[in-house]
Short mmCIF file of C-alpha atoms in Angstrom, two decimals:
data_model
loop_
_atom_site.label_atom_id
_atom_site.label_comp_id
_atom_site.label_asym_id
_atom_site.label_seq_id
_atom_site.Cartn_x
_atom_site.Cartn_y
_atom_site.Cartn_z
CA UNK A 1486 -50.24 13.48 15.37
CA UNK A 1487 -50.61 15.27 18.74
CA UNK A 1488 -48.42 18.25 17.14
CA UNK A 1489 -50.26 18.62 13.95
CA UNK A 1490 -53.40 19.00 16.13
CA UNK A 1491 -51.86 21.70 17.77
CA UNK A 1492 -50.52 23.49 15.22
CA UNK A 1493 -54.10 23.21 13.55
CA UNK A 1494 -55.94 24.30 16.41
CA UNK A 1495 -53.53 27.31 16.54
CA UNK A 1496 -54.54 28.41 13.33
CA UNK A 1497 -58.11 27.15 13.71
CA UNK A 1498 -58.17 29.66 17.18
CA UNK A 1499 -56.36 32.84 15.22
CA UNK A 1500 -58.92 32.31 12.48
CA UNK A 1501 -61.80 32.78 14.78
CA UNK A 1502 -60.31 35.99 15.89
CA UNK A 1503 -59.55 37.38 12.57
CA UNK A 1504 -63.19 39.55 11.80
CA UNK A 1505 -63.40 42.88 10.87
CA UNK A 1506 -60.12 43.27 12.76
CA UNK A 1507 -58.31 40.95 14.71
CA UNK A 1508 -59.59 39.92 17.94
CA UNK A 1509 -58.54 38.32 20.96
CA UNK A 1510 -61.18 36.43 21.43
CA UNK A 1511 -64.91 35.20 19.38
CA UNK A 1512 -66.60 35.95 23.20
CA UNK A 1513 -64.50 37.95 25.22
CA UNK A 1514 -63.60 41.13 24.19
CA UNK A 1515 -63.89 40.77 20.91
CA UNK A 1516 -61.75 43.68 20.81
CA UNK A 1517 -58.14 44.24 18.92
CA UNK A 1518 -55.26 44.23 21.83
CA UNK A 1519 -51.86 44.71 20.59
CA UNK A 1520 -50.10 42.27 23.10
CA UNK A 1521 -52.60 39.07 21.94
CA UNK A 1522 -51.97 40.54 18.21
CA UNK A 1523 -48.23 39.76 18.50
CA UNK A 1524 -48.73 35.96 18.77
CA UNK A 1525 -51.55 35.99 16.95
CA UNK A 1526 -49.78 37.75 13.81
CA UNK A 1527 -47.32 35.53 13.52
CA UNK A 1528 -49.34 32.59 13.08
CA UNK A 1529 -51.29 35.28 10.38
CA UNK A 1530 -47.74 35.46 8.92
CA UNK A 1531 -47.20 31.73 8.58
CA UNK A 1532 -50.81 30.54 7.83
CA UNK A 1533 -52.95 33.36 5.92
CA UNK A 1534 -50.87 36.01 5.16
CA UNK A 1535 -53.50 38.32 5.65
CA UNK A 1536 -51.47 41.75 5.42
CA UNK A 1537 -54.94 44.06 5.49
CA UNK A 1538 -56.33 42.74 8.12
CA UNK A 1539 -53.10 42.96 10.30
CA UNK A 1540 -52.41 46.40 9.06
CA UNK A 1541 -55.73 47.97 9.72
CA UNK A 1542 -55.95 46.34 13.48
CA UNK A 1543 -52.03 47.98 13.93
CA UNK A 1544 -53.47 51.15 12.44
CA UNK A 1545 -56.90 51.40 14.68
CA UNK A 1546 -54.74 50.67 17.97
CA UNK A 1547 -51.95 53.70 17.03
CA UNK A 1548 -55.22 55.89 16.24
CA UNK A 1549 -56.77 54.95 19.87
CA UNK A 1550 -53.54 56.08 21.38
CA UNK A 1551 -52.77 59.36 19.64
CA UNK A 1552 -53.85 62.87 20.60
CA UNK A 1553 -56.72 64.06 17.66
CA UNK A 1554 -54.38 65.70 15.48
CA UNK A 1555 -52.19 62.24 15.05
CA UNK A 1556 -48.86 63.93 15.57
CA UNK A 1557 -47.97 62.80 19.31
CA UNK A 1558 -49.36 59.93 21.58
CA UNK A 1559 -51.55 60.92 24.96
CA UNK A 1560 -51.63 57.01 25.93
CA UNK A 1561 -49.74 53.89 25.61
CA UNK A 1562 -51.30 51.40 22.61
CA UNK A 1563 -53.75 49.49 25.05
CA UNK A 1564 -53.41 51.64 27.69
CA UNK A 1565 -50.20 49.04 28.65
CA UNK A 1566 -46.69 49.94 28.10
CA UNK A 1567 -45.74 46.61 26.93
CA UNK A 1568 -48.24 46.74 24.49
CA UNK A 1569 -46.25 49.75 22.71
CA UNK A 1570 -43.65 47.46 22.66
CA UNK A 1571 -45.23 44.80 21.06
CA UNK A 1572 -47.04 47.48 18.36
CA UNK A 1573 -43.20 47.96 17.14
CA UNK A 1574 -42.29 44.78 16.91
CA UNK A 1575 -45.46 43.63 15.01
CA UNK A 1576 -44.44 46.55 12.58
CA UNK A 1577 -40.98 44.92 12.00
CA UNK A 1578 -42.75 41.82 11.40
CA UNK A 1579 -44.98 43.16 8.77
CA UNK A 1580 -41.81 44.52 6.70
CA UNK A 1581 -39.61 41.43 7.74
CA UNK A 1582 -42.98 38.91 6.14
CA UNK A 1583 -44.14 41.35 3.67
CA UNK A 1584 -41.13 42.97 2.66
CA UNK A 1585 -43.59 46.29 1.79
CA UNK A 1586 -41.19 49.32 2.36
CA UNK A 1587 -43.83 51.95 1.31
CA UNK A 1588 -46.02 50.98 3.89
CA UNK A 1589 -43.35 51.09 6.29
CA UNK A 1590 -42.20 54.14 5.43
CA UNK A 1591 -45.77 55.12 5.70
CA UNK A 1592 -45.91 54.24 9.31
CA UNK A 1593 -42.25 55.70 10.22
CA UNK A 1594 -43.94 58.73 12.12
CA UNK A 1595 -46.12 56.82 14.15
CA UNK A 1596 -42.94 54.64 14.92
CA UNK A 1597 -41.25 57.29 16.28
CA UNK A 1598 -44.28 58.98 17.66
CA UNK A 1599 -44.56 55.29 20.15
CA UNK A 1600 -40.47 55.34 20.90
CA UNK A 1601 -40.74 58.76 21.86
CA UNK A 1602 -43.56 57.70 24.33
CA UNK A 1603 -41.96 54.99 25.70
CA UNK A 1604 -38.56 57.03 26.48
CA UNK A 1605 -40.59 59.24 28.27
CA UNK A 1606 -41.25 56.62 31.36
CA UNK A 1607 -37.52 56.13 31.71
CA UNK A 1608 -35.62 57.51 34.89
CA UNK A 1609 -32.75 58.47 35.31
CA UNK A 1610 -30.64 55.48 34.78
CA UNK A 1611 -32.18 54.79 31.54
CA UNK A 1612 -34.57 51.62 33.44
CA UNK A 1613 -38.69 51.56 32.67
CA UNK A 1614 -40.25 52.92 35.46
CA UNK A 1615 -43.92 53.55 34.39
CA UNK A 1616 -43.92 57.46 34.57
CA UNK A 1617 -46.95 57.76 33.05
CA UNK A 1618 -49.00 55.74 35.60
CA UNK A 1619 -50.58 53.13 33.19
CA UNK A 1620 -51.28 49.90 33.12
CA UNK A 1621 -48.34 47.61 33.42
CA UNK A 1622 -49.54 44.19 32.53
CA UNK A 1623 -47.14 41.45 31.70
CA UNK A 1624 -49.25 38.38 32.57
CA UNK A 1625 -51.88 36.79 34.23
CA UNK A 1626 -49.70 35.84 36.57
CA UNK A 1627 -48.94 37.25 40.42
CA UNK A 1628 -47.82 40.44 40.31
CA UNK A 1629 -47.65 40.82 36.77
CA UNK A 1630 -50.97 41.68 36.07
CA UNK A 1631 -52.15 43.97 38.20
CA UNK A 1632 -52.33 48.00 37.83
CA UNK A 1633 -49.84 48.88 41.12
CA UNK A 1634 -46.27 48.52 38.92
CA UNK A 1635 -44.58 46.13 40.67
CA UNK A 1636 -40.89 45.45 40.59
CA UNK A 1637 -41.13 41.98 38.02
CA UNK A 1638 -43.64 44.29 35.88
CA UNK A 1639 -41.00 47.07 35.63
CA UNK A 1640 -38.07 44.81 35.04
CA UNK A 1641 -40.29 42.96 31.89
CA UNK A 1642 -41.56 45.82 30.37
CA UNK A 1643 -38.40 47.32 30.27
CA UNK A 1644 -36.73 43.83 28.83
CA UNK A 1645 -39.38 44.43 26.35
CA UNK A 1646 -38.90 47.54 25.35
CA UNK A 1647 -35.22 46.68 24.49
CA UNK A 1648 -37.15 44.12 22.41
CA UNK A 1649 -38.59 47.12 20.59
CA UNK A 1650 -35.60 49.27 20.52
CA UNK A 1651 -33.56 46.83 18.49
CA UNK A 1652 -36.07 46.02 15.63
CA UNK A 1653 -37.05 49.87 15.52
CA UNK A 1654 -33.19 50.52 14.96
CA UNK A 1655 -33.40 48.13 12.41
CA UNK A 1656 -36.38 49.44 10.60
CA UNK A 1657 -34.81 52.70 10.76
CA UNK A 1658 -31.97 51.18 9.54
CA UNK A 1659 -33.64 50.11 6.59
CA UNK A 1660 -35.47 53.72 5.91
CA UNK A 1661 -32.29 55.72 5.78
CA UNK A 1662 -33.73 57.60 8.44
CA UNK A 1663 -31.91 60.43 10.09
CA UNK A 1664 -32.75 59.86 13.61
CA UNK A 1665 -31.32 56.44 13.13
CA UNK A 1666 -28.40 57.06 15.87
CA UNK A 1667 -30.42 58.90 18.03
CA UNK A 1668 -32.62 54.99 18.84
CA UNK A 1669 -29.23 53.44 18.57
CA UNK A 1670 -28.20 55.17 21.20
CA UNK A 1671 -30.89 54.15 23.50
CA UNK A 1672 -30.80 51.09 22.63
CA UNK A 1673 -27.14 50.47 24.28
CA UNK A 1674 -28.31 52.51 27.03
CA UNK A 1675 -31.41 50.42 27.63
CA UNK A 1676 -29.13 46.82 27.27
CA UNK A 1677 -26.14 48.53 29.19
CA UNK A 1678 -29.04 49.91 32.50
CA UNK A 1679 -30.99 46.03 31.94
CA UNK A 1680 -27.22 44.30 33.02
CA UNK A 1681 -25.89 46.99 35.18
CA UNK A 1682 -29.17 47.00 37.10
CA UNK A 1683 -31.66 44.38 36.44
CA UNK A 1684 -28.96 41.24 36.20
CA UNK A 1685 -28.44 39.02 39.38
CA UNK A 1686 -24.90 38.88 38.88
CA UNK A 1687 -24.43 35.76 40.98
CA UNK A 1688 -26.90 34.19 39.37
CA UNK A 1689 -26.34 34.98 36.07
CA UNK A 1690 -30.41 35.27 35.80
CA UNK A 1691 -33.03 38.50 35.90
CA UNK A 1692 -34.19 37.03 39.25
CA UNK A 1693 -36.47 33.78 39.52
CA UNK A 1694 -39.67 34.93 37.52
CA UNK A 1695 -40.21 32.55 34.16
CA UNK A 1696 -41.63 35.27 32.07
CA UNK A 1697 -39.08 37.97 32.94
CA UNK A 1698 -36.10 35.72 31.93
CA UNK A 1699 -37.83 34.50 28.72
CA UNK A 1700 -38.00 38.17 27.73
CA UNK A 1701 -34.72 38.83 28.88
CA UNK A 1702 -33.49 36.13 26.23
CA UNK A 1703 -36.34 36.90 23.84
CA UNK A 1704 -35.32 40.86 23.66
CA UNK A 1705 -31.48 39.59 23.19
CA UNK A 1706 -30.49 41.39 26.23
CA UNK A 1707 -28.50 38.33 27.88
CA UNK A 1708 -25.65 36.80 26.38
CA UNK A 1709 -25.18 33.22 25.67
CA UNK A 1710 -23.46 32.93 29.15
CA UNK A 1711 -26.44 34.12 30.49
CA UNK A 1712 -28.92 32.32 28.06
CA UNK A 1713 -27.58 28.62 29.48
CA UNK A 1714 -27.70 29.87 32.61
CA UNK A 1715 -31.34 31.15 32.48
CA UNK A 1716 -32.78 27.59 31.07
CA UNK A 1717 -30.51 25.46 33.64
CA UNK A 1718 -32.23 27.79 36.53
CA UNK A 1719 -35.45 28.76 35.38
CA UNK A 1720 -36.98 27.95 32.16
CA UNK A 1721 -35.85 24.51 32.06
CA UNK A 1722 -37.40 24.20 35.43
CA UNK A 1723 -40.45 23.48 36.54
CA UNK A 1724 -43.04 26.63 37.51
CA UNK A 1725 -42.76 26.51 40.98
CA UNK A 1726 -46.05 26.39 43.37
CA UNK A 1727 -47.80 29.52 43.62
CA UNK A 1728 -47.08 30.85 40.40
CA UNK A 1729 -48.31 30.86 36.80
CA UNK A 1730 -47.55 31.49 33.39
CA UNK A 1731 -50.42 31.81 30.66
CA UNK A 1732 -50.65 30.68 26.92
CA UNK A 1733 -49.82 33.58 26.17
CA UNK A 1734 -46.42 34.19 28.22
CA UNK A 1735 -45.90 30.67 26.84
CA UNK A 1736 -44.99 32.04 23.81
CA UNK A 1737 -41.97 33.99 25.01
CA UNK A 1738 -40.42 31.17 26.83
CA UNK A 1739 -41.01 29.01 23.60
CA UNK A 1740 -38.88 31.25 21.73
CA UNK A 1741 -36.30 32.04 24.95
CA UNK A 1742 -35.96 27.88 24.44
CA UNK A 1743 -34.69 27.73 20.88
CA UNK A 1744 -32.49 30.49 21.42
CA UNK A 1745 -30.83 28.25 24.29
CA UNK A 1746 -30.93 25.53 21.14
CA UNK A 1747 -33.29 23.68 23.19
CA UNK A 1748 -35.44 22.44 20.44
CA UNK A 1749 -36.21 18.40 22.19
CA UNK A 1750 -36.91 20.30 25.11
CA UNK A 1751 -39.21 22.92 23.32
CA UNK A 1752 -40.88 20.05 21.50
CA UNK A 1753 -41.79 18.44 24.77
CA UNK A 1754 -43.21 21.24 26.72
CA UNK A 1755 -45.55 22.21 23.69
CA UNK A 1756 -46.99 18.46 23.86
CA UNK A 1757 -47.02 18.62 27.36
CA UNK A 1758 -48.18 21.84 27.96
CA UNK A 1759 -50.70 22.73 25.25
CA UNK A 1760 -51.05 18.62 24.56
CA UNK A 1761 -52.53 18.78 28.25
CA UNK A 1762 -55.57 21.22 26.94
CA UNK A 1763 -56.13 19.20 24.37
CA UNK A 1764 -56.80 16.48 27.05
CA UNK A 1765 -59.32 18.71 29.23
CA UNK A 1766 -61.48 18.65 26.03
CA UNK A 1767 -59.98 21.65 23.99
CA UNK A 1768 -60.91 22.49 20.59
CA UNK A 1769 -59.29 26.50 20.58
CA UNK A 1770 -56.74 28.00 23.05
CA UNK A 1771 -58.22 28.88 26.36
CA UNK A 1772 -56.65 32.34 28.00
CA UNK A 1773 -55.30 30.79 30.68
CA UNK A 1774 -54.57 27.53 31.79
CA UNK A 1775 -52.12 25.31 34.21
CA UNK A 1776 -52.26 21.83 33.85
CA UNK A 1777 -51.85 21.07 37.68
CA UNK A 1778 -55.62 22.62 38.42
CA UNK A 1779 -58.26 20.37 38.96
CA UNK A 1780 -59.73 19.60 35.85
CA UNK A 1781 -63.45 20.35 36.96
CA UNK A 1782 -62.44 23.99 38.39
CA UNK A 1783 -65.05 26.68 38.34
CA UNK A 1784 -64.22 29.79 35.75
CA UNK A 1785 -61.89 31.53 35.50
CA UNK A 1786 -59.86 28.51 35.18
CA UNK A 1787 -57.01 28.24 37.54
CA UNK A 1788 -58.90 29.98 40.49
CA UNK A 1789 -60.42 33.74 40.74
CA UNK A 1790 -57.10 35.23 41.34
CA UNK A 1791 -56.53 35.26 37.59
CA UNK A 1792 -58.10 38.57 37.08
CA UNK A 1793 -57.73 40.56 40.15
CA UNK A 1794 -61.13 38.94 41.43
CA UNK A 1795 -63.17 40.57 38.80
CA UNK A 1796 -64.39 37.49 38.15
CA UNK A 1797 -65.83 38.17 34.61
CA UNK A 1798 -64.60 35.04 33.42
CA UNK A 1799 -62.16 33.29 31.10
CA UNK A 1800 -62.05 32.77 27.66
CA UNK A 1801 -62.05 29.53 26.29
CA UNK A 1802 -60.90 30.63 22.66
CA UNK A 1803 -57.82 32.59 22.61
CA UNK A 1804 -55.37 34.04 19.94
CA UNK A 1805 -52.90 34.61 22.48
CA UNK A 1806 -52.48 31.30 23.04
CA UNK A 1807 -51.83 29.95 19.26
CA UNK A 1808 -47.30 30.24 19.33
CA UNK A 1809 -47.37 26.82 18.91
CA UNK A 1810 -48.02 27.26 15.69
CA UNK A 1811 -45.54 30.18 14.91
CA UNK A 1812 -42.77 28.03 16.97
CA UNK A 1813 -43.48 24.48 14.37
CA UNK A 1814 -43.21 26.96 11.62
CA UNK A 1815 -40.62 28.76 12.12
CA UNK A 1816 -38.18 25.76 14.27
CA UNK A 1817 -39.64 22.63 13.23
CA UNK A 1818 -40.33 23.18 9.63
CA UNK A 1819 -37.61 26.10 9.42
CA UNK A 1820 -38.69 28.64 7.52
CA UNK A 1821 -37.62 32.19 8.45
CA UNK A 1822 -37.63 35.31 6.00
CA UNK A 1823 -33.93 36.77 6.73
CA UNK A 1824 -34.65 39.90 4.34
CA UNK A 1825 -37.61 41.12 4.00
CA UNK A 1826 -40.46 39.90 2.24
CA UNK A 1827 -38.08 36.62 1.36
CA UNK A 1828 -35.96 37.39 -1.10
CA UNK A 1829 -33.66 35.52 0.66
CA UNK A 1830 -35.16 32.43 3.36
CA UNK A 1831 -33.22 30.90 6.38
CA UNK A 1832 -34.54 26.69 6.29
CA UNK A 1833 -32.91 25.10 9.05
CA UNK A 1834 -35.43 22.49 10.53
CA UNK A 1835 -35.01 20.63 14.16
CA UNK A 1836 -36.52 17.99 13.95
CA UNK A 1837 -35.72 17.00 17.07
CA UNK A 1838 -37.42 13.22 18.02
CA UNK A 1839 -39.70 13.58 15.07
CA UNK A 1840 -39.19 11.30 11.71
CA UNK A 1841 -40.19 13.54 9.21
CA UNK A 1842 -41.62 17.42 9.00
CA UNK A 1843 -43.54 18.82 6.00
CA UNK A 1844 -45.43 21.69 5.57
CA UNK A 1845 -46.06 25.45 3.33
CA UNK A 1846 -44.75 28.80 4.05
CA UNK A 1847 -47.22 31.62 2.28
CA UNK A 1848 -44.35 34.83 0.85
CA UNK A 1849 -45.00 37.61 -1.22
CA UNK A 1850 -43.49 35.74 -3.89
CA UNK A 1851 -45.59 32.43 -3.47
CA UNK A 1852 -45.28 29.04 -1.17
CA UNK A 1853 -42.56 28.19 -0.24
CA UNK A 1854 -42.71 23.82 0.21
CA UNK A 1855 -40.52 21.91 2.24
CA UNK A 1856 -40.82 18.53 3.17
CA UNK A 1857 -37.89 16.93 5.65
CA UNK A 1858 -36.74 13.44 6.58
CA UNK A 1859 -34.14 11.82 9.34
CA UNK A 1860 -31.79 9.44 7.24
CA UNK A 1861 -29.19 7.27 8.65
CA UNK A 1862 -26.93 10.15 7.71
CA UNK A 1863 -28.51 12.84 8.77
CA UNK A 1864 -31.38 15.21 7.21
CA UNK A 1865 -33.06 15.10 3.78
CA UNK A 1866 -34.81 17.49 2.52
CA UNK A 1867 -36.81 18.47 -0.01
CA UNK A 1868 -37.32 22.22 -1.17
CA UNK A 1869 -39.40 23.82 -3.69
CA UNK A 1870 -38.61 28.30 -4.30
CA UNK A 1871 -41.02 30.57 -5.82
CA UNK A 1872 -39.19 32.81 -8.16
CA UNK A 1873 -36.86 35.48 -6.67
CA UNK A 1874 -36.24 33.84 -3.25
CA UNK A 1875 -32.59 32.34 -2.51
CA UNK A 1876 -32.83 30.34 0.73
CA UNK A 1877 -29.83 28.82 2.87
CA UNK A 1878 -30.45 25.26 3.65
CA UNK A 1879 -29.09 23.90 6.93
CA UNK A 1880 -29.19 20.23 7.24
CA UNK A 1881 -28.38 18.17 10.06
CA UNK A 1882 -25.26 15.91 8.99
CA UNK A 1883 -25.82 13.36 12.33
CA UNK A 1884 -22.58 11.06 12.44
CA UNK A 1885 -21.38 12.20 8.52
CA UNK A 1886 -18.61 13.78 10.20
CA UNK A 1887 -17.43 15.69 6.99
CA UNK A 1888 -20.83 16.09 5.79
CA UNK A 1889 -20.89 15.62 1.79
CA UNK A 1890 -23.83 17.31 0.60
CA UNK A 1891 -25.88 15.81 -2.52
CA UNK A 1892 -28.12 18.29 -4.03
CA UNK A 1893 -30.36 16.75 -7.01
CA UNK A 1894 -28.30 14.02 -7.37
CA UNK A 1895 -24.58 15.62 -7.68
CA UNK A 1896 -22.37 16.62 -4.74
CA UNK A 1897 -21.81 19.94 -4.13
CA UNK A 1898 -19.07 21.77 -1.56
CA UNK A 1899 -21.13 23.14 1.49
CA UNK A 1900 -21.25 27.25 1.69
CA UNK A 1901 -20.47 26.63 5.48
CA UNK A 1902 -20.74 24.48 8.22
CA UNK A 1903 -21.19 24.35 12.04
CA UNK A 1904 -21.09 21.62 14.69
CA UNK A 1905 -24.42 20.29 13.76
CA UNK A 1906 -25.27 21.37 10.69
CA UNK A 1907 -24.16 22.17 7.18
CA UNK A 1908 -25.55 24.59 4.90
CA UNK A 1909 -26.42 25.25 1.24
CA UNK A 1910 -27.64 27.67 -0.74
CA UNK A 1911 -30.43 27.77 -3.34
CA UNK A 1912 -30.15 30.33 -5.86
CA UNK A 1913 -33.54 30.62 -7.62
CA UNK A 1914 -36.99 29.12 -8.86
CA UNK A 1915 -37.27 24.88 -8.53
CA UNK A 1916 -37.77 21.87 -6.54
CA UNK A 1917 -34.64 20.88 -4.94
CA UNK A 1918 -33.49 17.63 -3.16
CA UNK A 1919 -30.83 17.71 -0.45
CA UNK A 1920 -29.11 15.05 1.69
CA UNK A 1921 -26.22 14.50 3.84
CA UNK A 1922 -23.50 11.71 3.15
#
């Protein structure tokens, strides 16, 4: 129960930002910014599938940034480096969700107009190092959210950006497009500089900051070595004193936790974490929030230092904060598009300590239904397709140690297996039940 509330008030708290374009925030800005858009678009992906209003938010914020005649940009989306980063990956989300490769294609100049940008605040060993002199938020968080470009900002933006450098290779991919290897090159460059300079080799982390490692996992920069070594250290950790991370960052380190396969784990922070704003009286994601402040502190919540002292305020309904839902979706449940617009669908649930896990995915091609159960076994599932999506079916064989799979009543010979799973594929239209024996 305390999940389903959250994922609802996720999508309750996007829905209140989604007006003429998508907001923040109902009270404060009430203005589209392209970093809160990120988590909020992915819940838009999973709950509404609300392509216009996505699109023309994406669109106004490229037109903000872009010189009059809309062939170069004068200012980062935002006025925030990272936010460029985040307008090309909410790009790649809208073809990997929509699957829409004429709007895409539409967009490919302005792509390349924001790449082009962003290469030019690189120095000469290929590292982020704010050129331009803007704004280079990461969090509100010490010295991440200030305007004076301090070391942890540099080292996450740039973590970011190779975020943005691999899915713009891969949209480019997709378009044919001739300057293809030019971004492919930069992208090893920008993965190569991140471990040759960024990388606390002894360690094995990106130094002790939360949000900096989760995007160092999130962007795929470190390697699996590096992955268990960044949750033993730091994201499996608690936030030490002094520090913060918002709803917001929150997201990141949600999705640097599955990628460690640290689904349990996952599931208990999100009860704890957003479970703990629930408690304080809650109804939509707050801005920012840490569950060790006093529980009768003054706005801005969590002290005045939260906004440089500006003191104008926090806002107590958020979209930034709403991953929760995106994360149940897309872990719990299991739904993932791996082409675009679905024609083919990754569900592999974790259910982790939870008895059951049911729910609707909107596609181009209509709802996808899945409904899952723990047996004595291991998973059953149940799966209804739309026409013209295939999906691969992981299931979690517990102790079947050869894991038969039953589909609709007759056993069928896995496609593939791994240690805690076995998969299936679906061809086609139908309902579908699945379990392990």
């Amino acid at each position: 129960p305390l999940l389903e509330r959250i994922w609802y008030t996720g999508a309750y708290t996007v829905h209140l930002c989604m007006q003429d374009e998508v907001w923040d925030a109902p009270k404060r800005d009430r203005l589209p910014w392209m970093g809160d858009l990120h988590p909020e678009a992915r819940v838009i992906h999973y709950v509404f599938a609300d392509k216009l209003l996505l699109r023309h938010t994406m669109d106004r914020l490229l037109r903000d940034a872009q010189a009059p005649t809309g062939d170069r940009l004068v200012r980062h989306i935002n006025g925030i480096p990272g936010y460029s980063c985040a307008w090309v990956l909410g790009l790649a989300e809208d073809y990997r969700f929509s699957g829409d490769f004429d709007y895409l294609k539409s967009r490919r100049d302005g792509l390349v107009q924001v790449l082009d940008y962003l290469r030019s605040e690189t120095d000469g060993r290929g590292l982020f190092a704010n050129r331009n002199g803007e704004w280079p938020f990461v969090d509100w968080a010490p010295a991440l959210g200030g305007g004076s470009a301090t070391a942890d900002q540099l080292v996450a933006t740039h973590l970011f950006l190779c975020a943005a450098l691999r899915e713009a290779v891969w949209m480019l991919r997709a378009l044919g497009d001739p300057e293809t290897a030019r971004f492919e090159a930069w992208q090893r460059q920008a993965v190569a500089a991140a471990h040759d300079y960024l990388l606390d080799q002894a360690a094995c982390t990106f130094g002790p900051r939360r949000q900096v490692n989760a995007m160092a996992v999130f962007s795929g920069v470190a390697v699996p070595e590096e992955i268990g070594r960044i949750y033993h250290t730091v994201l499996g950790q608690a936030v030490p004193e002094g520090d913060r991370v918002t709803p917001y960052y929150n997201f990141y380190v949600c999705e640097a936790m599955a990628a460690a396969g640290r689904y349990q784990e996952t599931l208990d922070f999100i009860r704890g974490y957003w479970g703990a704003m629930l408690a304080r009286g809650a109804t939509t994601w707050w801005e920012v929030f840490d569950p060790r402040d006093a529980p009768t502190a003054e706005v801005p919540l969590g002290g005045p230092d939260w906004h440089g002292g500006m003191g104008y305020g926090t806002s107590l309904s958020h979209g930034w904060g709403s991953g929760p839902t995106d994360w149940l979706s897309h872990y719990v449940l299991g739904v993932w598009p791996s082409s675009p617009g679905f024609s083919t669908a990754e569900i592999v649930p974790h259910l982790g300590d939870l008895g059951w896990a049911q729910g609707t995915v909107p596609t181009p091609r209509g709802l996808i239904r899945v409904r899952h159960e723990r047996g004595s076994n291991g998973l059953r599932s149940w799966v209804r397709l739309p026409q013209g999506i295939t999906a691969r079916v992981g299931l979690a064989r517990g102790q079947a140690a050869r894991g038969v799979v039953v589909l609709n009543g007759s056993t069928v010979a896995p496609e593939s297996a791994d240690q805690e799973s076995v998969y299936v594929r679906l061809q086609g239209p139908g309902r579908y039940r699945l379990e392990v024996r």
